[in-house]
């Protein structure tokens, strides 16, 4: 199952024909530069090239009015003067004799992508299109957009394929108000957008873009707005919103299809966005969405005006869709105060709609919302786009080339267990040095040579992962605790790696080396553990063990992932006992999500008897999408309280666990 790429040079064949400072950044090179970068990096060759088509009138009318369509249809025949006049009826957009043709191709390309994904021709894909779509409304062009490509695609998928729930993630730096309006009363489409807002001072200056706009009637709760009230948002801010808002809600919603309004004006260097997230953050945003909807993800280009930042971000997105491991994320120093305020506001505005947010803190004395009103009253002068250009250009390092190891998944299995397709059975020629060390350290009293061989293979496998010769691995071992100790010791001492240990079920966990931060242990079990004081050993006790899907997923998304990101391991060790009570679906989600960390260097340890779940685990390690878990019910209240208590206790040490700003977060009401 591949990745589709949709592109047609024709969409570069329109441009601004007069002087308009607001529109001069939307240039044909946006598309050529992005496409050329995909070719130069070899990524285009790895994709399935799908031809674009023109959207039909019927397609366009899924979202737009007949009058508007008929009006746009006349633009190819207009004089320059007529085009300027026509343009003047709309905000921050321009028309050109060929833009109607391109707008039909942009919407049609998006529909071809949806068709390719929905029919199973490919798993996912990206459409590189111009003009963008998310600002255009039922009867209006706006913000460089003519037809609403993604909104049309969502309606089309519902109508043609009977898709019940669509998630639209709009990571463009502007609010896609056109998408919001198209679905504001529709509970079958969950629209999420973050956007530069600055208390309504930033374009498009809409009250409708604020956090307390949540959708109407039956659609209440299905519009989620995260307004950024300062510029300069960073990787931590973006990841924090994913972990604490978008992902928990998305998993609860359980979409059949994910559409991304993939604008890259939210990346560093963009003259419109003025944000500071690095291009490789898009590898993570993409990866974190790839286990929803069975992997059915369509990314559609929206904005992005710094050509360098744009092509780097496009490449990061496509390479992730292709399944290559994500790079280690840089500079995760915790969210900013302003981002935390936004996070707090949106979580509180949605707590009545989503059970995963039920325990979110209330807004205290409506301090944050009064701030918005105050600011709006104080200063009526909205951004007219006349701020002086700042002289210095933002600089950032080019994202390092992502090289996928030659072997994706290596397995250490007893001879009688079959090796799944596309995996490599791993056995090492014995390294006497390692064997002797192991015998000395762990197996003093035992003469179990089989166990010794298995352990030394394990060490050899970890070394190959460290050398980037193998991406990830799975081992069936006799004693999970023992194997874990061996790997942790070896990795922390001989290889100097940072290991994130994730244990599911009751087992003895390494305690000694956690103090120095070389290991972070997160242990899920149903045994009440006494409160640990060490920030590197985190027992998570969920009442029903790991059997409760909702509680466990909540723990994974808003506890384990942020911890993992902030810790930034070079190896993830995932171990589980035979009696963990976990179903394959949740296990696959956990395995899939954890591959966001450590460049995908995950080593899974399973008890020898558990050969039944080798195939499911291997599938996740190979990068296949986990199967959807269904719409999640409310987690048991006890579990939510446990998680909230843990989060409260740990947030001083782990900033990515914060969900409220220091000033406004005083009340942690339930
Ligand atoms: C639309 C867009 C779609 C100049 C202000 C001009 C232009 C707003 C249009 C942006 N400093 N504002 O990017 S993704
Ligand atoms: Zn934009």
XYZ file of C-alpha atoms and ligand atoms in Angstrom:
685
model
C 0.000 0.000 0.000
C 1.647 3.169 -1.195
C 1.493 6.919 -1.002
C -0.183 8.924 -3.750
C 1.278 12.172 -5.038
C -0.915 14.515 -7.045
C 0.594 17.342 -8.991
C 0.032 19.043 -12.320
C 2.198 21.796 -13.735
C -0.955 23.450 -15.072
C -1.664 24.685 -11.537
C 1.434 26.915 -11.745
C -0.049 28.751 -14.705
C -1.736 31.686 -13.066
C -0.352 34.611 -11.092
C -1.102 38.056 -9.735
C -1.375 40.471 -12.658
C -1.447 43.754 -10.741
C 0.117 45.278 -7.634
C -1.371 44.056 -4.363
C 0.923 43.754 -1.338
C -1.506 41.377 0.391
C -1.390 38.878 -2.469
C 2.146 39.097 -3.792
C 3.354 36.116 -1.726
C 1.071 33.629 -3.463
C 3.327 32.729 -6.380
C 3.550 29.798 -8.841
C 7.023 28.939 -7.499
C 5.374 27.652 -4.323
C 4.325 24.618 -6.288
C 7.342 24.170 -8.578
C 9.800 24.455 -5.695
C 7.870 21.910 -3.599
C 7.571 19.472 -6.489
C 11.224 19.836 -7.481
C 12.309 19.137 -3.900
C 10.268 15.939 -3.903
C 11.980 14.889 -7.129
C 15.477 15.839 -5.988
C 15.158 13.899 -2.729
C 13.853 10.832 -4.567
C 10.582 11.023 -2.671
C 8.434 11.648 -5.772
C 9.765 8.423 -7.315
C 8.669 6.453 -4.272
C 5.093 7.746 -4.548
C 2.308 6.505 -6.763
C 1.698 9.272 -9.269
C -2.040 9.798 -9.664
C -3.339 12.063 -12.443
C -5.406 15.083 -11.500
C -8.799 15.832 -13.010
C -11.107 18.821 -13.121
C -13.774 18.887 -10.443
C -17.216 18.791 -12.042
C -19.975 21.322 -11.391
C -21.678 18.713 -9.221
C -18.502 18.317 -7.140
C -18.166 22.069 -6.637
C -21.853 22.439 -5.782
C -21.350 20.063 -2.826
C -20.065 23.157 -0.996
C -20.573 26.236 -3.164
C -23.659 28.044 -4.450
C -24.767 27.940 -8.051
C -24.558 31.755 -8.297
C -20.952 31.776 -7.114
C -19.918 28.961 -9.449
C -21.562 30.689 -12.405
C -19.810 33.945 -11.530
C -16.383 32.275 -11.313
C -17.071 30.513 -14.627
C -17.062 33.880 -16.359
C -13.595 34.893 -15.155
C -11.611 33.215 -17.970
C -13.234 35.625 -20.415
C -12.748 38.806 -18.404
C -10.458 41.690 -19.232
C -7.850 42.733 -16.713
C -10.125 45.529 -15.615
C -13.080 43.150 -15.152
C -10.880 40.749 -13.200
C -9.797 43.522 -10.851
C -13.385 44.579 -10.364
C -14.516 40.993 -9.729
C -11.638 40.497 -7.299
C -12.587 43.599 -5.337
C -15.762 41.921 -4.109
C -13.704 39.474 -2.080
C -10.967 39.689 0.573
C -7.254 38.994 0.008
C -7.580 37.015 -3.205
C -6.907 37.638 -6.881
C -8.375 36.318 -10.110
C -6.615 35.507 -13.369
C -8.000 34.189 -16.660
C -6.624 30.707 -15.855
C -7.469 30.496 -12.150
C -10.889 28.932 -12.702
C -9.222 26.093 -14.594
C -6.622 25.696 -11.837
C -9.239 25.840 -9.083
C -11.131 22.997 -10.795
C -7.880 21.026 -10.971
C -7.064 21.742 -7.307
C -10.454 20.474 -6.151
C -10.338 17.603 -8.665
C -6.855 16.559 -7.531
C -8.131 16.433 -3.959
C -11.030 14.215 -5.053
C -8.679 11.936 -7.018
C -6.650 11.589 -3.831
C -9.758 10.713 -1.829
C -10.739 8.150 -4.493
C -7.265 6.575 -4.439
C -7.317 6.263 -0.653
C -10.944 5.161 -0.296
C -10.665 2.461 -2.977
C -7.483 1.133 -1.393
C -5.284 1.945 -4.363
C -2.957 3.647 -1.888
C -2.882 3.996 1.862
C -2.446 7.776 1.986
C -1.204 10.667 -0.076
C -0.617 14.323 -0.697
C -2.041 16.715 -3.264
C 0.173 19.664 -4.236
C -2.353 22.199 -5.401
C -2.911 25.870 -6.215
C -5.121 27.736 -5.492
C -5.549 26.669 -1.850
C -9.061 26.142 -0.504
C -9.714 26.518 3.199
C -10.748 30.194 3.195
C -13.261 30.031 0.383
C -16.885 30.056 1.418
C -20.187 28.951 -0.086
C -20.478 32.111 -2.158
C -17.149 33.837 -1.784
C -13.515 33.607 -2.726
C -11.179 34.619 0.095
C -7.532 34.465 1.182
C -6.100 33.194 -2.145
C -8.802 30.475 -2.213
C -11.443 29.964 -4.911
C -13.038 26.568 -4.223
C -12.821 24.836 -0.863
C -10.849 21.760 -1.905
C -10.920 19.980 1.454
C -14.548 20.807 2.304
C -15.617 19.494 -1.102
C -13.551 16.368 -0.484
C -15.210 15.733 2.889
C -18.710 16.002 1.393
C -17.657 13.848 -1.551
C -16.282 11.114 0.717
C -19.491 11.075 2.746
C -21.657 10.927 -0.353
C -19.666 8.572 -2.569
C -18.217 6.196 0.015
C -20.699 6.449 2.854
C -17.959 7.636 5.179
C -19.586 8.305 8.542
C -17.007 10.512 10.236
C -14.354 12.761 8.737
C -11.630 14.483 10.722
C -10.218 17.658 9.161
C -6.954 18.837 10.699
C -6.064 22.354 9.580
C -2.461 22.999 10.580
C -2.142 26.014 8.292
C -1.357 29.174 10.289
C -4.601 30.804 9.153
C -8.066 29.906 10.315
C -9.893 27.973 7.607
C -13.145 29.766 8.243
C -14.564 28.401 4.970
C -14.208 24.850 6.228
C -15.607 25.802 9.629
C -18.710 27.409 8.094
C -19.279 24.462 5.761
C -19.571 22.050 8.683
C -20.485 24.167 11.708
C -23.746 22.279 12.311
C -22.531 18.893 11.053
C -21.448 16.343 13.685
C -20.096 13.983 11.027
C -17.178 16.323 10.294
C -14.830 17.282 13.113
C -12.914 20.412 12.139
C -9.769 21.265 14.085
C -7.739 24.407 13.377
C -4.952 26.257 15.071
C -4.198 29.707 13.809
C -2.422 32.975 14.440
C -5.082 35.129 16.083
C -3.542 37.731 18.395
C -6.869 38.446 20.029
C -8.558 38.999 16.681
C -5.887 41.392 15.435
C -4.615 38.987 12.811
C -6.262 38.241 9.484
C -9.066 37.241 8.885
C -9.874 39.037 12.166
C -12.934 36.950 12.941
C -14.657 36.509 16.257
C -15.583 33.089 14.802
C -11.979 31.924 15.103
C -11.787 32.033 18.896
C -11.646 29.014 21.210
C -15.232 29.390 22.409
C -16.671 28.894 18.925
C -17.399 25.173 19.072
C -20.033 24.545 16.385
C -23.802 24.903 16.265
C -26.842 22.737 17.018
C -26.031 19.081 16.383
C -22.520 20.122 15.425
C -21.733 21.626 18.845
C -18.353 20.294 19.929
C -17.283 19.379 16.391
C -15.479 22.654 15.666
C -12.230 23.096 17.593
C -10.322 26.349 17.366
C -6.925 26.896 18.952
C -6.119 30.604 18.601
C -2.442 31.571 18.912
C -2.329 34.933 20.625
C 1.381 35.512 20.117
C 3.718 34.773 17.242
C 6.793 32.577 17.596
C 5.021 29.336 18.522
C 7.460 26.426 18.589
C 7.590 22.658 18.255
C 6.613 22.199 21.909
C 3.512 24.328 21.472
C 2.336 22.333 18.471
C 3.023 18.945 20.051
C 1.418 19.989 23.273
C -1.848 20.840 21.502
C -1.736 17.534 19.635
C -1.193 15.523 22.842
C -3.663 17.370 25.049
C -6.444 18.354 22.663
C -6.460 17.037 19.136
C -5.365 13.432 19.587
C -7.550 12.536 22.584
C -10.590 14.031 20.854
C -9.696 12.472 17.490
C -9.396 9.008 19.070
C -12.690 9.493 20.860
C -14.293 10.619 17.577
C -12.760 7.743 15.576
C -12.808 9.090 12.015
C -13.164 6.882 8.935
C -11.025 9.340 6.985
C -8.538 12.069 7.914
C -8.133 15.123 5.690
C -5.342 17.579 6.409
C -5.461 21.220 5.364
C -1.710 21.056 5.024
C -0.565 24.638 5.024
C 3.067 25.236 5.882
C 2.844 28.923 6.702
C 2.842 27.618 10.296
C 6.552 26.747 9.924
C 9.570 28.877 10.735
C 10.527 31.546 8.232
C 7.042 32.136 6.910
C 6.385 35.852 6.442
C 2.660 35.489 7.230
C 2.775 33.119 10.181
C 5.915 34.336 11.966
C 5.977 31.077 13.894
C 9.120 29.162 14.929
C 8.244 25.492 14.495
C 10.877 23.632 12.498
C 9.987 21.889 9.230
C 10.585 18.474 10.772
C 7.690 19.012 13.187
C 5.447 18.128 10.251
C 6.937 14.641 10.259
C 5.552 14.292 13.785
C 2.194 15.916 13.148
C 1.767 13.569 10.183
C 2.959 10.484 12.015
C 0.671 11.127 14.976
C -2.350 11.151 12.637
C -1.363 8.051 10.673
C -2.861 5.521 13.063
C -6.320 7.067 12.872
C -8.883 5.868 10.314
C -6.779 2.795 9.539
C -4.176 5.119 8.055
C -6.495 6.742 5.494
C -4.966 10.209 5.404
C -5.124 12.788 2.608
C -2.906 15.864 2.933
C -3.823 18.798 0.727
C -1.578 21.832 0.342
C -2.941 25.143 1.590
C -0.549 28.002 2.465
C 3.229 28.288 2.869
C 5.066 31.342 1.539
C 8.707 30.958 2.471
C 9.845 28.765 -0.397
C 12.643 27.120 1.597
C 10.570 26.380 4.652
C 7.732 25.255 2.384
C 9.648 22.667 0.391
C 11.399 21.327 3.489
C 8.057 20.916 5.249
C 6.420 19.285 2.225
C 9.279 16.767 2.026
C 8.998 15.977 5.741
C 5.285 15.327 5.335
C 5.578 13.118 2.257
C 8.511 11.141 3.627
C 6.482 10.383 6.728
C 3.455 9.338 4.664
C 5.829 6.937 2.880
C 6.566 5.323 6.242
C 10.122 6.443 6.937
C 10.851 6.914 10.638
C 10.437 10.462 11.929
C 13.553 12.393 12.973
C 14.192 13.097 16.659
C 12.342 16.334 17.384
C 14.574 19.197 18.443
C 14.218 21.824 21.164
C 11.237 20.510 23.066
C 11.619 22.856 25.993
C 7.939 23.005 26.902
C 5.057 25.155 25.717
C 5.013 28.944 26.089
C 2.711 30.670 28.554
C 0.568 32.035 25.751
C 0.218 28.581 24.178
C -0.764 27.165 27.572
C -3.438 29.823 27.891
C -4.848 28.831 24.519
C -4.652 25.157 25.439
C -6.416 25.776 28.721
C -9.157 27.777 27.000
C -9.909 25.271 24.268
C -9.880 22.321 26.672
C -12.261 24.083 28.977
C -14.566 25.179 26.118
C -14.843 21.562 24.965
C -15.007 19.698 28.265
C -18.769 19.350 28.038
C -18.553 17.676 24.618
C -15.701 15.190 24.960
C -15.273 12.723 27.787
C -11.490 12.759 27.360
C -11.617 16.433 28.419
C -14.131 16.027 31.213
C -11.465 16.597 33.838
C -9.933 19.611 32.150
C -9.512 22.660 34.343
C -12.231 25.294 34.209
C -11.272 28.784 33.240
C -10.858 30.631 36.535
C -12.459 34.084 36.677
C -12.894 34.272 32.924
C -9.679 36.213 33.057
C -8.478 34.959 29.734
C -11.662 35.666 27.871
C -12.042 39.147 29.314
C -8.539 39.781 28.100
C -9.748 39.190 24.570
C -12.679 41.559 24.945
C -10.552 44.203 26.602
C -8.000 44.082 23.845
C -10.636 44.259 21.149
C -12.193 47.310 22.804
C -8.931 49.059 23.529
C -7.644 48.891 20.016
C -10.011 48.857 17.112
C -7.250 49.152 14.564
C -7.069 45.747 12.964
C -4.113 44.558 10.961
C -4.449 46.129 7.561
C -1.320 44.434 6.358
C 0.717 47.583 6.559
C 3.123 46.607 9.300
C 6.668 47.282 8.167
C 8.564 44.248 6.962
C 11.155 43.192 9.502
C 14.582 43.461 7.964
C 16.281 40.322 9.271
C 15.331 37.031 7.672
C 14.809 34.077 9.949
C 17.505 31.413 9.623
C 17.306 27.783 10.668
C 19.310 24.653 9.950
C 18.245 22.462 7.056
C 16.553 19.336 8.441
C 19.065 16.473 8.338
C 18.451 13.903 5.625
C 16.305 11.066 6.925
C 17.870 7.762 5.998
C 15.720 4.719 6.611
C 17.815 1.754 7.821
C 18.191 -1.115 5.303
C 16.240 -3.433 7.602
C 12.930 -2.209 8.997
C 11.963 -4.961 11.393
C 14.103 -7.762 12.803
C 12.668 -10.548 14.945
C 14.241 -12.843 17.479
C 11.964 -15.846 17.566
C 12.170 -19.455 18.683
C 12.687 -21.706 15.660
C 9.153 -23.063 15.756
C 7.575 -19.606 15.417
C 7.157 -18.438 11.818
C 8.662 -15.112 10.818
C 6.029 -12.711 9.399
C 6.381 -11.431 5.820
C 8.693 -8.490 5.178
C 10.481 -9.033 8.508
C 13.929 -10.459 8.983
C 14.629 -13.277 11.405
C 17.569 -12.109 13.432
C 20.313 -14.251 14.835
C 23.758 -13.073 15.687
C 27.002 -14.854 15.427
C 27.863 -15.068 19.061
C 30.091 -12.404 20.437
C 32.055 -14.124 23.212
C 32.708 -10.817 24.834
C 29.019 -10.076 25.232
C 28.231 -13.630 26.294
C 30.824 -13.544 29.023
C 29.636 -10.213 30.284
C 26.073 -11.423 30.350
C 26.975 -14.640 32.122
C 28.826 -12.679 34.733
C 26.144 -10.080 35.305
C 22.844 -11.836 34.980
C 23.152 -15.565 34.842
C 25.675 -16.378 37.518
C 23.850 -19.359 38.936
C 22.291 -20.590 35.782
C 23.765 -22.678 33.077
C 20.946 -21.916 30.678
C 22.776 -21.603 27.395
C 19.642 -21.015 25.320
C 18.721 -18.034 27.452
C 22.242 -16.746 27.141
C 22.188 -17.027 23.361
C 18.846 -15.232 23.196
C 20.107 -12.411 25.398
C 23.269 -11.940 23.424
C 21.238 -11.794 20.202
C 19.145 -9.128 21.839
C 22.215 -7.069 22.655
C 23.510 -7.489 19.118
C 20.145 -6.335 17.778
C 20.189 -3.223 19.942
C 23.671 -2.433 18.677
C 22.506 -2.694 15.088
C 19.604 -0.399 15.873
C 22.001 2.082 17.380
C 24.132 1.934 14.211
C 21.048 2.576 12.083
C 21.358 -0.808 10.369
C 18.016 -1.977 11.715
C 15.080 0.273 12.540
C 13.147 -1.770 15.047
C 12.803 -5.229 16.496
C 10.739 -7.758 18.344
C 11.909 -10.564 20.577
C 10.064 -13.415 22.213
C 11.975 -14.079 25.401
C 11.705 -16.474 28.304
C 11.921 -13.811 30.957
C 10.808 -10.321 29.961
C 12.178 -8.652 33.106
C 15.558 -10.249 32.709
C 15.769 -9.343 29.033
C 14.767 -5.799 29.820
C 17.462 -5.456 32.504
C 20.100 -6.700 30.098
C 19.152 -4.309 27.333
C 18.782 -1.327 29.641
C 22.142 -1.925 31.289
C 23.925 -2.449 28.050
C 22.292 0.487 26.296
C 22.882 2.895 29.152
C 26.459 1.877 29.881
C 28.096 0.485 26.742
C 26.117 2.509 24.191
C 25.454 5.616 26.239
C 21.883 5.733 24.982
C 18.836 7.203 26.592
C 16.205 4.530 26.940
C 12.491 5.018 27.359
C 11.194 1.846 28.965
C 7.476 1.251 28.624
C 6.173 -1.729 30.567
C 2.670 -3.082 30.311
C 1.755 -5.476 33.089
C 3.399 -6.378 36.357
C 7.079 -6.996 36.094
C 10.275 -6.153 37.827
C 11.564 -2.968 36.265
C 15.064 -1.577 36.270
C 15.382 0.695 39.250
C 19.059 1.326 39.632
C 19.986 3.399 36.607
C 16.902 5.595 36.547
C 18.396 8.178 38.875
C 20.811 9.610 36.379
C 18.204 10.096 33.686
C 19.679 7.556 31.304
C 16.464 5.634 31.600
C 12.887 6.775 31.910
C 10.548 4.029 33.025
C 6.804 4.269 32.534
C 5.006 1.262 33.907
C 1.353 0.482 33.334
C -0.046 -2.014 35.777
C -3.054 -2.533 37.994
C -0.985 -2.957 41.149
C -1.223 0.127 43.309
C 2.341 1.375 43.532
C 3.497 3.720 46.236
C 4.087 7.220 45.016
C 7.450 7.448 43.385
C 9.496 10.520 44.034
C 11.846 9.978 41.114
C 10.992 11.803 37.926
C 12.453 8.959 35.904
C 10.260 6.193 37.268
C 6.579 6.633 36.636
C 4.133 3.918 37.652
C 0.699 4.361 36.075
C -1.903 2.358 37.883
C -5.158 2.099 35.974
C -7.879 0.342 37.948
C -8.833 -2.179 35.318
C -5.233 -2.728 34.324
C -4.777 -2.095 30.673
C -8.047 -3.779 29.761
C -9.932 -0.526 29.573
C -9.299 0.888 26.140
C -10.342 4.505 26.769
C -8.382 4.975 29.964
C -5.309 3.395 28.474
C -5.443 5.437 25.255
C -5.868 8.594 27.302
C -2.747 7.649 29.251
C -0.811 6.970 26.061
C -1.816 10.194 24.304
C -1.606 12.721 27.089
C 0.914 11.190 29.474
C 3.245 8.788 27.692
C 3.645 10.736 24.434
C 4.470 14.096 26.035
C 6.851 12.393 28.465
C 8.459 10.544 25.599
C 8.848 13.649 23.487
C 10.361 15.676 26.282
C 12.675 12.879 27.367
C 13.796 12.349 23.754
C 15.134 8.784 23.997
C 17.495 7.191 21.492
C 15.824 3.836 22.087
C 12.336 2.801 23.125
C 12.020 -0.503 24.918
C 8.461 -1.755 25.020
C 7.789 -4.789 27.165
C 4.651 -6.568 28.146
C 3.751 -9.502 30.315
C 1.563 -12.385 29.192
C -1.239 -11.420 31.567
C -1.390 -7.722 30.659
C -4.978 -8.049 29.463
C -4.351 -5.789 26.490
C -6.146 -6.323 23.204
C -4.266 -6.334 19.903
C -5.870 -3.108 18.680
C -4.652 -1.010 21.588
C -1.268 -2.696 21.507
C -0.891 -1.785 17.840
C -1.823 1.830 18.566
C 0.753 1.971 21.346
C 3.460 0.415 19.196
C 2.592 2.641 16.259
C 2.500 5.879 18.244
C 5.753 5.169 20.096
C 7.576 5.036 16.783
C 7.360 8.827 16.696
C 10.215 8.714 19.197
C 13.871 7.699 18.913
C 13.760 7.756 15.089
C 11.532 4.721 15.272
C 14.100 2.680 17.200
C 11.667 0.513 19.116
C 12.486 -2.857 20.599
C 9.501 -4.906 21.705
C 9.880 -7.688 24.251
C 7.172 -10.303 24.577
C 6.863 -13.377 26.735
C 7.758 -16.591 24.909
C 4.218 -17.967 25.047
C 2.745 -14.915 23.333
C 3.545 -15.928 19.789
C -0.100 -15.176 18.954
C 0.500 -11.462 18.825
C 3.754 -11.530 16.887
C 1.964 -10.783 13.619
C -0.005 -7.833 15.011
C 3.125 -6.356 16.607
C 5.251 -6.877 13.524
C 2.610 -5.185 11.407
C 2.814 -2.050 13.548
C 6.607 -2.135 13.564
C 6.557 -2.339 9.769
C 4.620 0.915 9.786
C 1.252 -0.472 8.825
C -1.609 1.513 10.328
C -3.206 0.133 13.444
C -6.842 -0.760 13.093
C -9.312 1.777 14.463
C -10.541 1.186 18.005
C -14.110 2.383 17.448
C -15.645 5.438 19.065
C -14.259 5.379 22.561
C -16.612 5.455 25.528
C -15.858 7.583 28.574
C -12.856 6.256 30.492
C -13.602 5.046 34.030
C -13.680 8.141 36.310
C -11.130 6.553 38.618
C -8.630 6.228 35.798
C -9.133 9.819 34.731
C -8.511 10.972 38.291
C -5.384 8.849 38.530
C -4.029 10.297 35.317
C -4.902 13.841 36.281
C -3.177 13.412 39.662
C -0.080 12.026 37.971
C -0.052 14.856 35.471
C -0.358 17.442 38.235
C 2.494 15.879 40.174
C 4.826 15.465 37.228
C 4.233 18.719 35.380
C 6.891 20.597 37.331
C 9.537 18.213 36.002
C 7.989 17.532 32.595
C 6.787 20.707 30.955
C 5.016 18.991 28.088
C 2.544 17.653 30.663
C 1.297 21.152 31.446
C -2.197 22.022 30.285
C -2.690 25.369 32.011
C -0.610 28.515 32.221
C 1.141 29.193 35.538
C -1.043 32.242 36.316
C -4.430 31.032 35.196
C -4.034 27.382 36.091
C -4.647 27.760 39.793
C -7.973 26.028 39.825
C -7.804 22.398 38.877
C -11.433 21.794 39.336
C -12.958 18.481 38.318
C -4.265 33.845 3.022
C -3.474 32.662 3.156
C -4.164 31.439 2.873
C 0.217 41.268 4.782
C -1.149 40.882 5.254
C -1.883 40.286 4.125
C -3.007 38.327 3.560
C -3.931 37.327 4.084
C -4.188 36.252 3.123
C -3.577 34.996 3.591
N 1.140 41.394 5.854
N -2.797 39.306 4.558
O -2.349 32.675 3.438
S -3.410 30.021 3.505
Zn -2.446 30.086 5.516
